[in-house]
């Protein structure tokens, strides 16, 4: 039981969640504004909560208006992932040796976005059915519109990064350091924690299964830095595209 709790604490999702509160806490202010607005505490007198919970488009609250909010929330979550990935990538260098490192980062950075989506869903349901007296069937269609807009934006973003991953892999070759360091063997049942200002024992793979984080000290620094720098460039392009999309 103790080993399980230790491994859970040093898992990548938990360590990322803790890292957000330890570094660059100012970025959490935007999450606070969203939670507070939807909860009816921020801009309540100006109908701030209604902008999210009962969004109007051309005078109607329907699936199309909810899809617009879904796209906007998708842009925010992707921007959050991109920004924190750029700021913290040097702390989890083991991702540079995996396929689709940014995709894996987003999967492991799910705690805050998932908590927000669950909170938003509960608040929207209560607001629509209890205050707006909307039938449940109509609310389901509205929620489906939100989910559709959100999924389309997320799918578009990941499709862009998947093509970027293929371009990066074709142009990079691992450069091992010489000599390769001799690593101490892990204890029985214990992961080999990788320390780069952040200890990670396990991370969630693309199939949502926990895998051990690899030690990357035998890889060349130039190779690891090149992988992340090229992903940073792709991330900046994605943010610009998202901003242009939001303007339209």
Short mmCIF file of N, CA, C and O in Angstrom, two decimals, residues 82 85-93 95-97 101-102 160-161 164-165 167-169 171-172 220-238:
data_model
loop_
_atom_site.label_atom_id
_atom_site.label_comp_id
_atom_site.label_asym_id
_atom_site.label_seq_id
_atom_site.Cartn_x
_atom_site.Cartn_y
_atom_site.Cartn_z
N UNK A 82 -0.15 24.20 -24.02
CA UNK A 82 1.00 24.66 -24.81
C UNK A 82 1.90 25.55 -23.97
O UNK A 82 3.13 25.40 -23.96
N UNK A 85 3.64 23.54 -21.28
CA UNK A 85 4.60 22.64 -21.92
C UNK A 85 5.89 23.38 -22.25
O UNK A 85 6.99 22.87 -22.02
N UNK A 86 5.76 24.58 -22.78
CA UNK A 86 6.94 25.37 -23.12
C UNK A 86 7.71 25.75 -21.87
O UNK A 86 8.95 25.70 -21.83
N UNK A 87 7.00 26.13 -20.81
CA UNK A 87 7.66 26.59 -19.59
C UNK A 87 8.33 25.46 -18.81
O UNK A 87 9.39 25.66 -18.21
N UNK A 88 7.73 24.27 -18.83
CA UNK A 88 8.19 23.19 -17.95
C UNK A 88 8.85 22.03 -18.67
O UNK A 88 9.20 21.04 -18.01
N UNK A 89 9.01 22.08 -19.98
CA UNK A 89 9.49 20.90 -20.70
C UNK A 89 10.87 20.44 -20.23
O UNK A 89 11.17 19.25 -20.29
N UNK A 90 11.69 21.37 -19.76
CA UNK A 90 13.03 20.97 -19.32
C UNK A 90 12.99 20.16 -18.02
O UNK A 90 14.01 19.58 -17.63
N UNK A 91 11.84 20.09 -17.38
CA UNK A 91 11.72 19.36 -16.12
C UNK A 91 11.32 17.90 -16.32
O UNK A 91 11.41 17.11 -15.39
N UNK A 92 10.82 17.56 -17.50
CA UNK A 92 10.43 16.17 -17.77
C UNK A 92 11.00 15.75 -19.11
O UNK A 92 10.28 15.45 -20.05
N UNK A 93 12.30 15.66 -19.15
CA UNK A 93 13.02 15.42 -20.40
C UNK A 93 12.82 14.01 -20.94
O UNK A 93 13.12 13.74 -22.10
N UNK A 95 10.19 12.72 -21.82
CA UNK A 95 9.19 12.74 -22.88
C UNK A 95 9.83 12.92 -24.25
O UNK A 95 9.24 12.53 -25.26
N UNK A 96 11.02 13.51 -24.29
CA UNK A 96 11.69 13.74 -25.58
C UNK A 96 12.04 12.43 -26.27
O UNK A 96 12.24 12.40 -27.48
N UNK A 97 12.14 11.34 -25.51
CA UNK A 97 12.51 10.04 -26.10
C UNK A 97 11.30 9.21 -26.46
O UNK A 97 11.45 8.06 -26.87
N UNK A 101 5.40 13.45 -27.86
CA UNK A 101 5.60 13.94 -26.48
C UNK A 101 4.56 14.95 -26.03
O UNK A 101 4.14 14.93 -24.88
N UNK A 102 4.14 15.85 -26.94
CA UNK A 102 3.15 16.85 -26.52
C UNK A 102 1.80 16.20 -26.25
O UNK A 102 1.10 16.59 -25.31
N UNK A 160 -2.62 18.64 -35.95
CA UNK A 160 -1.50 19.51 -36.31
C UNK A 160 -0.22 19.05 -35.64
O UNK A 160 0.84 18.97 -36.28
N UNK A 161 -0.29 18.71 -34.35
CA UNK A 161 0.92 18.30 -33.64
C UNK A 161 1.39 16.92 -34.09
O UNK A 161 2.59 16.63 -34.04
N UNK A 164 3.47 17.56 -36.98
CA UNK A 164 4.72 18.17 -36.51
C UNK A 164 5.65 17.12 -35.93
O UNK A 164 6.87 17.16 -36.14
N UNK A 165 5.09 16.16 -35.18
CA UNK A 165 5.90 15.07 -34.62
C UNK A 165 6.61 14.29 -35.71
O UNK A 165 7.78 13.95 -35.60
N UNK A 167 7.44 15.28 -38.71
CA UNK A 167 8.50 16.10 -39.30
C UNK A 167 9.72 16.13 -38.40
O UNK A 167 10.86 16.07 -38.87
N UNK A 168 9.50 16.24 -37.10
CA UNK A 168 10.62 16.31 -36.15
C UNK A 168 11.39 15.00 -36.12
O UNK A 168 12.62 14.98 -36.12
N UNK A 169 10.66 13.86 -36.09
CA UNK A 169 11.32 12.56 -36.04
C UNK A 169 12.17 12.33 -37.29
O UNK A 169 13.26 11.75 -37.22
N UNK A 171 13.82 14.44 -38.97
CA UNK A 171 14.99 15.30 -39.06
C UNK A 171 15.94 15.17 -37.87
O UNK A 171 16.95 15.87 -37.82
N UNK A 172 15.62 14.30 -36.92
CA UNK A 172 16.46 14.17 -35.73
C UNK A 172 16.99 12.76 -35.60
O UNK A 172 16.32 11.79 -35.91
N UNK A 220 22.16 12.63 -25.61
CA UNK A 220 22.86 13.90 -25.71
C UNK A 220 21.94 15.07 -25.41
O UNK A 220 20.77 15.07 -25.75
N UNK A 221 22.49 16.07 -24.73
CA UNK A 221 21.71 17.26 -24.41
C UNK A 221 21.23 17.96 -25.68
O UNK A 221 20.13 18.51 -25.71
N UNK A 222 22.07 17.96 -26.71
CA UNK A 222 21.68 18.62 -27.97
C UNK A 222 20.44 17.97 -28.56
O UNK A 222 19.54 18.64 -29.09
N UNK A 223 20.37 16.64 -28.49
CA UNK A 223 19.21 15.93 -29.03
C UNK A 223 17.94 16.27 -28.25
O UNK A 223 16.90 16.60 -28.84
N UNK A 224 18.02 16.22 -26.93
CA UNK A 224 16.84 16.50 -26.11
C UNK A 224 16.38 17.94 -26.29
O UNK A 224 15.18 18.21 -26.42
N UNK A 225 17.34 18.86 -26.32
CA UNK A 225 16.97 20.26 -26.49
C UNK A 225 16.37 20.51 -27.87
O UNK A 225 15.43 21.32 -28.01
N UNK A 226 16.87 19.82 -28.88
CA UNK A 226 16.34 20.01 -30.24
C UNK A 226 14.90 19.54 -30.34
O UNK A 226 14.06 20.19 -30.98
N UNK A 227 14.60 18.41 -29.69
CA UNK A 227 13.23 17.90 -29.73
C UNK A 227 12.26 18.91 -29.12
O UNK A 227 11.23 19.25 -29.71
N UNK A 228 12.60 19.42 -27.95
CA UNK A 228 11.69 20.34 -27.27
C UNK A 228 11.61 21.69 -27.99
O UNK A 228 10.54 22.29 -28.08
N UNK A 229 12.75 22.16 -28.50
CA UNK A 229 12.71 23.45 -29.19
C UNK A 229 11.83 23.40 -30.42
O UNK A 229 11.10 24.34 -30.71
N UNK A 230 11.88 22.30 -31.15
CA UNK A 230 11.04 22.19 -32.35
C UNK A 230 9.57 22.04 -31.97
O UNK A 230 8.70 22.53 -32.69
N UNK A 231 9.29 21.39 -30.87
CA UNK A 231 7.91 21.33 -30.40
C UNK A 231 7.46 22.70 -29.90
O UNK A 231 6.28 23.06 -30.05
N UNK A 232 8.36 23.46 -29.32
CA UNK A 232 7.99 24.81 -28.88
C UNK A 232 7.60 25.66 -30.08
O UNK A 232 6.61 26.41 -30.02
N UNK A 233 8.33 25.56 -31.17
CA UNK A 233 8.01 26.33 -32.37
C UNK A 233 6.64 25.93 -32.91
O UNK A 233 5.81 26.78 -33.25
N UNK A 234 6.38 24.62 -32.96
CA UNK A 234 5.07 24.15 -33.42
C UNK A 234 3.97 24.63 -32.48
O UNK A 234 2.87 24.97 -32.93
N UNK A 235 4.26 24.69 -31.18
CA UNK A 235 3.25 25.14 -30.22
C UNK A 235 2.92 26.61 -30.42
O UNK A 235 1.75 27.01 -30.34
N UNK A 236 3.93 27.42 -30.69
CA UNK A 236 3.68 28.84 -30.91
C UNK A 236 2.83 29.05 -32.15
O UNK A 236 1.91 29.88 -32.16
N UNK A 237 3.11 28.30 -33.22
CA UNK A 237 2.30 28.40 -34.43
C UNK A 237 0.85 28.02 -34.12
O UNK A 237 -0.10 28.64 -34.61
N UNK A 238 0.67 27.00 -33.29
CA UNK A 238 -0.68 26.55 -32.94
C UNK A 238 -1.42 27.63 -32.16
O UNK A 238 -2.63 27.84 -32.37
#
